Amino acid sequence: SIPSIQIRMPGLQFRSKVIQIKVLNADGSENTRVFTPPPPPPQAPPAAGQARISPAEEMRIVAEVSNDRPFLGQQVVVSYRLLTTISIGRKVMQNQRPDYKHFWVEQIALPADNAPESAVVKGARFYQILLDRVVLFPLETGDLAIAPATWTVVGKYDKPSYHEEERRLTTEPLRVTVKPLPPPPGGAPGRMEVGDYQMSLNYSSARVKLGQAFPIYLTIKGSGNIRGLLPPALPSEGSQFNIVSIRAVHANFSPFVDTSRQPVEVRFGGDKVWEILVYPKFPGQIEFPAIPFVFFDTAS
């Protein structure tokens, strides 16, 4: 008789069947003797200093903030992780989500391989699972609070007999102190963005007929509040052309690996494109002036 093998991880519980093997005598007759596995050895007592996990701490949800003293408009990553020492069911449902009323919020999709990882917290070993991750951009200075978040998690228990039990878990509140931005350099426009950006102007054709409007595309890319970016101050209409309209035609925000910084880190940003529709007044060569853009890179 080969006993069952049990595998337990968060979100997964598997138990193999007991295998019975019958060994025949050399002449093909059955042997009536039955072999059974020896009893399991007694478990050793916990080592001195080993942390004990109480039932109330078998599952917990922790909230982590990447920077609790950001500048105004600087990105802050908030992660919510489930720590567990027991197996959990498929039901992990968020009941209460903070409103983040003092922040611009960007929701980040969880990675496709969001598998449990081993972690040691205060001397105790847990499995941790990433439940949620958001990128926040403070909209005002001062002490800002992020309210607790609540999830319902189903735990799987073996004692006194196998059963599943719902538990409601709530995080601790978070607090961040937002610092004001330094003054912009002399002569720069009053509005200053926060992040690390690059800017370019592009157009599809260098020739246009009189009476025909043509688009110029302004692209800003980098790390920062891409979706919340306003177009920089454009030059006033000159004697050669009129600006018919300015509209955002593309915005993308996602995590990316920044290899320009050491050590290499995962940052959050993307690119945003505005279409500037220009209408020439007279035939001839048109010169579109340079566009100033001021940003504050908190890393440098």
CSV table of C-alpha atoms in Angstrom, one decimal:
chain,number,residue,atom,x,y,z
A,1,SER,CA,0.0,0.0,0.0
A,2,ILE,CA,1.4,3.4,-1.1
A,3,PRO,CA,-0.2,6.2,0.8
A,4,SER,CA,-1.6,9.3,-0.9
A,5,ILE,CA,0.6,12.4,-1.5
A,6,GLN,CA,-0.8,15.8,-0.7
A,7,ILE,CA,0.2,19.1,-2.3
A,8,ARG,CA,-1.0,22.3,-0.9
A,9,MET,CA,-0.3,25.8,-2.2
A,10,PRO,CA,-2.4,29.0,-2.3
A,11,GLY,CA,-5.1,28.4,-4.8
A,12,LEU,CA,-4.2,24.7,-5.3
A,13,GLN,CA,-4.9,21.6,-3.3
A,14,PHE,CA,-4.2,18.1,-4.8
A,15,ARG,CA,-4.3,14.7,-3.2
A,16,SER,CA,-3.3,11.5,-5.0
A,17,LYS,CA,-5.1,8.2,-4.6
A,18,VAL,CA,-3.8,5.4,-2.4
A,19,ILE,CA,-2.1,2.8,-4.6
A,20,GLN,CA,-2.5,-0.9,-3.7
A,21,ILE,CA,0.0,-3.3,-5.2
A,22,LYS,CA,-0.5,-7.1,-5.1
A,23,VAL,CA,2.7,-9.2,-5.5
A,24,LEU,CA,2.1,-12.8,-6.6
A,25,ASN,CA,4.2,-15.8,-5.7
A,26,ALA,CA,6.5,-17.3,-8.3
A,27,ASP,CA,3.9,-19.9,-9.3
A,28,GLY,CA,1.3,-17.2,-9.8
A,29,SER,CA,-0.7,-17.8,-6.7
A,30,GLU,CA,-1.6,-15.0,-4.4
A,31,ASN,CA,0.3,-14.2,-1.2
A,32,THR,CA,-2.2,-13.6,1.6
A,33,ARG,CA,0.3,-11.4,3.5
A,34,VAL,CA,-0.5,-7.7,3.5
A,35,PHE,CA,2.2,-5.0,3.9
A,36,THR,CA,1.2,-1.7,5.3
A,37,PRO,CA,3.4,1.4,5.5
A,38,PRO,CA,4.9,2.2,8.9
A,39,PRO,CA,3.3,5.0,10.9
A,40,PRO,CA,4.7,8.5,10.2
A,41,PRO,CA,7.5,9.6,12.5
A,42,PRO,CA,6.5,12.2,15.1
A,43,GLN,CA,6.9,15.8,14.0
A,44,ALA,CA,9.8,17.6,15.6
A,45,PRO,CA,8.8,20.5,17.9
A,46,PRO,CA,9.4,24.0,16.4
A,47,ALA,CA,12.9,25.3,16.6
A,48,ALA,CA,13.7,27.9,19.2
A,49,GLY,CA,12.8,31.4,18.0
A,50,GLN,CA,10.6,30.1,15.2
A,51,ALA,CA,7.6,32.3,14.7
A,52,ARG,CA,4.2,30.8,15.4
A,53,ILE,CA,1.3,31.8,13.2
A,54,SER,CA,-2.0,32.2,15.0
A,55,PRO,CA,-5.2,31.4,13.1
A,56,ALA,CA,-6.0,35.1,12.9
A,57,GLU,CA,-2.7,35.6,11.0
A,58,GLU,CA,-3.0,32.7,8.6
A,59,MET,CA,-4.2,35.1,5.9
A,60,ARG,CA,-3.6,38.8,5.7
A,61,ILE,CA,-3.6,41.5,3.1
A,62,VAL,CA,-0.9,44.2,3.2
A,63,ALA,CA,-0.8,47.5,1.3
A,64,GLU,CA,2.6,48.8,0.2
A,65,VAL,CA,3.4,52.3,-1.1
A,66,SER,CA,6.6,52.8,-3.1
A,67,ASN,CA,7.2,56.4,-1.9
A,68,ASP,CA,5.5,58.0,1.1
A,69,ARG,CA,7.1,61.5,0.5
A,70,PRO,CA,6.5,62.2,-3.2
A,71,PHE,CA,6.5,65.5,-5.0
A,72,LEU,CA,3.3,67.0,-6.4
A,73,GLY,CA,2.5,65.0,-9.5
A,74,GLN,CA,5.2,62.3,-8.9
A,75,GLN,CA,4.1,58.8,-9.5
A,76,VAL,CA,3.5,56.5,-6.5
A,77,VAL,CA,2.9,52.8,-6.9
A,78,VAL,CA,0.5,51.1,-4.4
A,79,SER,CA,0.5,47.3,-4.3
A,80,TYR,CA,-1.9,45.0,-2.4
A,81,ARG,CA,-0.7,41.5,-1.6
A,82,LEU,CA,-2.3,38.5,0.0
A,83,LEU,CA,-0.1,36.7,2.5
A,84,THR,CA,-1.2,33.2,3.4
A,85,THR,CA,0.0,30.1,5.1
A,86,ILE,CA,-3.0,28.0,4.1
A,87,SER,CA,-4.5,26.9,0.8
A,88,ILE,CA,-7.1,29.3,-0.7
A,89,GLY,CA,-10.0,28.8,-3.0
A,90,ARG,CA,-10.6,30.5,-6.3
A,91,LYS,CA,-12.8,33.2,-4.8
A,92,VAL,CA,-10.8,36.3,-4.1
A,93,MET,CA,-13.2,39.2,-4.4
A,94,GLN,CA,-12.6,42.9,-3.6
A,95,ASN,CA,-15.4,44.3,-1.5
A,96,GLN,CA,-14.1,47.8,-0.8
A,97,ARG,CA,-11.8,49.9,-3.0
A,98,PRO,CA,-10.3,53.3,-1.9
A,99,ASP,CA,-11.7,56.2,-3.8
A,100,TYR,CA,-8.2,57.8,-4.2
A,101,LYS,CA,-9.9,61.2,-4.3
A,102,HIS,CA,-6.7,63.2,-4.0
A,103,PHE,CA,-4.9,61.4,-6.8
A,104,TRP,CA,-5.0,60.8,-10.5
A,105,VAL,CA,-5.3,57.0,-10.8
A,106,GLU,CA,-3.9,54.6,-13.4
A,107,GLN,CA,-5.0,50.9,-13.0
A,108,ILE,CA,-2.2,48.4,-13.8
A,109,ALA,CA,-3.1,45.0,-15.2
A,110,LEU,CA,-1.7,42.1,-13.2
A,111,PRO,CA,1.0,40.0,-14.9
A,112,ALA,CA,-0.1,37.0,-16.8
A,113,ASP,CA,2.2,34.8,-14.7
A,114,ASN,CA,0.9,36.1,-11.4
A,115,ALA,CA,1.9,32.9,-9.5
A,116,PRO,CA,2.3,32.7,-5.7
A,117,GLU,CA,5.8,33.5,-4.4
A,118,SER,CA,7.4,32.5,-1.1
A,119,ALA,CA,8.1,35.3,1.4
A,120,VAL,CA,9.3,35.6,5.0
A,121,VAL,CA,7.6,38.2,7.1
A,122,LYS,CA,8.8,38.8,10.7
A,123,GLY,CA,10.4,35.4,10.8
A,124,ALA,CA,7.3,33.5,9.4
A,125,ARG,CA,7.1,32.0,5.9
A,126,PHE,CA,4.1,32.9,3.8
A,127,TYR,CA,3.0,32.6,0.2
A,128,GLN,CA,2.2,35.9,-1.3
A,129,ILE,CA,-0.1,36.8,-4.3
A,130,LEU,CA,-0.4,40.2,-5.9
A,131,LEU,CA,-4.0,41.2,-5.8
A,132,ASP,CA,-4.0,44.7,-7.2
A,133,ARG,CA,-1.6,47.5,-8.3
A,134,VAL,CA,-2.3,51.1,-9.0
A,135,VAL,CA,-0.2,54.1,-9.9
A,136,LEU,CA,-1.2,57.3,-8.2
A,137,PHE,CA,-0.2,60.9,-9.1
A,138,PRO,CA,-0.9,63.4,-6.2
A,139,LEU,CA,-3.1,66.3,-7.2
A,140,GLU,CA,-2.4,68.4,-4.1
A,141,THR,CA,0.2,68.9,-1.5
A,142,GLY,CA,0.1,68.0,2.2
A,143,ASP,CA,-0.7,64.9,4.2
A,144,LEU,CA,-3.0,62.7,2.1
A,145,ALA,CA,-4.7,59.5,3.3
A,146,ILE,CA,-5.5,56.4,1.3
A,147,ALA,CA,-8.4,54.5,2.8
A,148,PRO,CA,-8.3,50.8,3.6
A,149,ALA,CA,-9.2,48.2,1.0
A,150,THR,CA,-11.2,45.0,1.8
A,151,TRP,CA,-11.2,41.6,0.1
A,152,THR,CA,-13.2,38.4,0.7
A,153,VAL,CA,-11.0,35.3,0.6
A,154,VAL,CA,-12.0,31.6,0.8
A,155,GLY,CA,-9.6,29.5,3.0
A,156,LYS,CA,-9.3,25.7,2.8
A,157,TYR,CA,-9.0,24.0,6.2
A,158,ASP,CA,-8.3,20.3,7.1
A,159,LYS,CA,-9.3,20.4,10.8
A,160,PRO,CA,-11.4,19.3,12.4
A,161,SER,CA,-12.5,18.1,9.0
A,162,TYR,CA,-12.0,19.5,5.5
A,163,HIS,CA,-14.1,22.6,4.9
A,164,GLU,CA,-13.9,26.0,3.2
A,165,GLU,CA,-14.5,29.2,5.1
A,166,GLU,CA,-14.9,32.8,3.9
A,167,ARG,CA,-12.9,35.5,5.6
A,168,ARG,CA,-13.1,39.2,5.1
A,169,LEU,CA,-9.6,40.9,5.2
A,170,THR,CA,-8.9,44.6,5.4
A,171,THR,CA,-5.7,46.5,4.9
A,172,GLU,CA,-4.3,49.2,7.1
A,173,PRO,CA,-4.7,52.8,5.8
A,174,LEU,CA,-1.8,54.5,4.0
A,175,ARG,CA,-0.5,58.0,4.4
A,176,VAL,CA,1.7,60.0,2.1
A,177,THR,CA,3.2,63.5,2.5
A,178,VAL,CA,3.2,65.4,-0.8
A,179,LYS,CA,5.9,68.0,-1.3
A,180,PRO,CA,5.5,71.1,-3.5
A,181,LEU,CA,7.5,71.4,-6.7
A,182,PRO,CA,10.5,73.6,-6.9
A,183,PRO,CA,10.1,76.8,-8.9
A,184,PRO,CA,10.7,76.4,-12.7
A,185,PRO,CA,13.9,77.7,-14.2
A,186,GLY,CA,14.0,81.4,-15.1
A,187,GLY,CA,11.9,82.4,-18.0
A,188,ALA,CA,10.2,79.0,-18.3
A,189,PRO,CA,6.4,78.7,-18.5
A,190,GLY,CA,4.5,78.5,-15.2
A,191,ARG,CA,3.2,75.0,-15.6
A,192,MET,CA,5.7,72.2,-15.0
A,193,GLU,CA,5.1,68.5,-15.5
A,194,VAL,CA,6.7,65.8,-13.3
A,195,GLY,CA,8.6,62.9,-14.8
A,196,ASP,CA,11.2,62.1,-17.5
A,197,TYR,CA,10.0,63.0,-21.0
A,198,GLN,CA,11.1,63.4,-24.6
A,199,MET,CA,9.2,65.5,-27.2
A,200,SER,CA,9.1,65.5,-31.0
A,201,LEU,CA,7.2,67.1,-33.9
A,202,ASN,CA,6.3,65.1,-37.1
A,203,TYR,CA,4.3,65.6,-40.2
A,204,SER,CA,3.3,63.3,-43.0
A,205,SER,CA,4.0,65.6,-46.0
A,206,ALA,CA,6.2,68.7,-46.5
A,207,ARG,CA,3.9,69.9,-49.3
A,208,VAL,CA,0.4,71.1,-49.0
A,209,LYS,CA,-2.0,73.0,-51.4
A,210,LEU,CA,-3.2,76.5,-50.5
A,211,GLY,CA,-6.6,76.3,-48.9
A,212,GLN,CA,-5.9,72.8,-47.5
A,213,ALA,CA,-5.2,72.2,-43.8
A,214,PHE,CA,-2.5,69.8,-42.8
A,215,PRO,CA,-1.7,68.1,-39.5
A,216,ILE,CA,1.4,68.3,-37.4
A,217,TYR,CA,1.8,65.7,-34.7
A,218,LEU,CA,3.3,66.5,-31.3
A,219,THR,CA,4.5,63.4,-29.4
A,220,ILE,CA,5.6,63.3,-25.7
A,221,LYS,CA,6.8,60.1,-24.3
A,222,GLY,CA,8.4,59.0,-21.1
A,223,SER,CA,7.5,58.2,-17.5
A,224,GLY,CA,4.9,60.2,-15.7
A,225,ASN,CA,1.2,61.0,-15.8
A,226,ILE,CA,0.9,60.5,-19.6
A,227,ARG,CA,-2.9,60.5,-19.8
A,228,GLY,CA,-3.2,63.6,-17.7
A,229,LEU,CA,-0.7,65.6,-19.7
A,230,LEU,CA,-2.0,68.8,-21.2
A,231,PRO,CA,-0.4,70.1,-24.4
A,232,PRO,CA,2.4,72.5,-23.9
A,233,ALA,CA,1.9,76.2,-24.7
A,234,LEU,CA,1.8,76.4,-28.5
A,235,PRO,CA,3.0,79.4,-30.5
A,236,SER,CA,0.5,82.1,-31.2
A,237,GLU,CA,-0.9,82.2,-34.7
A,238,GLY,CA,1.4,84.0,-37.0
A,239,SER,CA,1.0,85.8,-40.3
A,240,GLN,CA,1.7,82.6,-42.3
A,241,PHE,CA,-0.9,80.2,-40.8
A,242,ASN,CA,-3.8,79.7,-38.4
A,243,ILE,CA,-4.2,76.8,-35.9
A,244,VAL,CA,-7.6,75.3,-36.6
A,245,SER,CA,-7.7,72.7,-33.8
A,246,ILE,CA,-5.6,70.8,-31.2
A,247,ARG,CA,-6.8,67.3,-30.1
A,248,ALA,CA,-5.3,64.3,-28.4
A,249,VAL,CA,-5.4,61.3,-30.8
A,250,HIS,CA,-3.4,58.7,-28.8
A,251,ALA,CA,-2.5,58.0,-25.2
A,252,ASN,CA,-0.8,54.8,-23.8
A,253,PHE,CA,0.1,54.1,-20.2
A,254,SER,CA,1.9,50.9,-19.2
A,255,PRO,CA,4.9,49.5,-17.2
A,256,PHE,CA,8.2,49.4,-19.0
A,257,VAL,CA,11.7,48.4,-18.2
A,258,ASP,CA,14.0,51.5,-17.9
A,259,THR,CA,17.5,50.4,-18.9
A,260,SER,CA,18.9,54.0,-18.8
A,261,ARG,CA,18.9,53.9,-15.0
A,262,GLN,CA,21.2,51.9,-12.8
A,263,PRO,CA,20.1,49.6,-11.4
A,264,VAL,CA,17.5,48.8,-14.1
A,265,GLU,CA,14.0,49.3,-12.8
A,266,VAL,CA,10.4,49.0,-13.9
A,267,ARG,CA,8.8,52.3,-14.4
A,268,PHE,CA,5.4,53.5,-15.6
A,269,GLY,CA,4.6,55.7,-18.5
A,270,GLY,CA,4.0,55.7,-22.2
A,271,ASP,CA,3.3,58.2,-24.9
A,272,LYS,CA,0.7,60.8,-25.9
A,273,VAL,CA,0.1,62.3,-29.3
A,274,TRP,CA,-1.7,65.6,-30.2
A,275,GLU,CA,-2.8,66.5,-33.7
A,276,ILE,CA,-2.2,70.2,-34.4
A,277,LEU,CA,-4.3,71.2,-37.5
A,278,VAL,CA,-2.6,74.1,-39.3
A,279,TYR,CA,-4.2,76.2,-42.1
A,280,PRO,CA,-1.7,78.2,-44.3
A,281,LYS,CA,-2.7,81.7,-45.3
A,282,PHE,CA,-0.4,82.3,-48.2
A,283,PRO,CA,1.7,80.1,-50.6
A,284,GLY,CA,5.4,79.7,-49.9
A,285,GLN,CA,7.4,78.2,-47.1
A,286,ILE,CA,5.9,78.0,-43.7
A,287,GLU,CA,8.1,77.8,-40.6
A,288,PHE,CA,6.4,76.3,-37.4
A,289,PRO,CA,8.2,77.6,-34.3
A,290,ALA,CA,9.8,75.5,-31.6
A,291,ILE,CA,7.5,74.4,-28.7
A,292,PRO,CA,8.9,74.9,-25.1
A,293,PHE,CA,8.2,72.1,-22.6
A,294,VAL,CA,9.4,72.1,-19.0
A,295,PHE,CA,9.5,69.0,-16.7
A,296,PHE,CA,10.9,68.1,-13.4
A,297,ASP,CA,12.7,64.8,-13.2
A,298,THR,CA,12.6,63.7,-9.5
A,299,ALA,CA,15.4,61.1,-10.1
A,300,SER,CA,18.0,63.7,-11.2
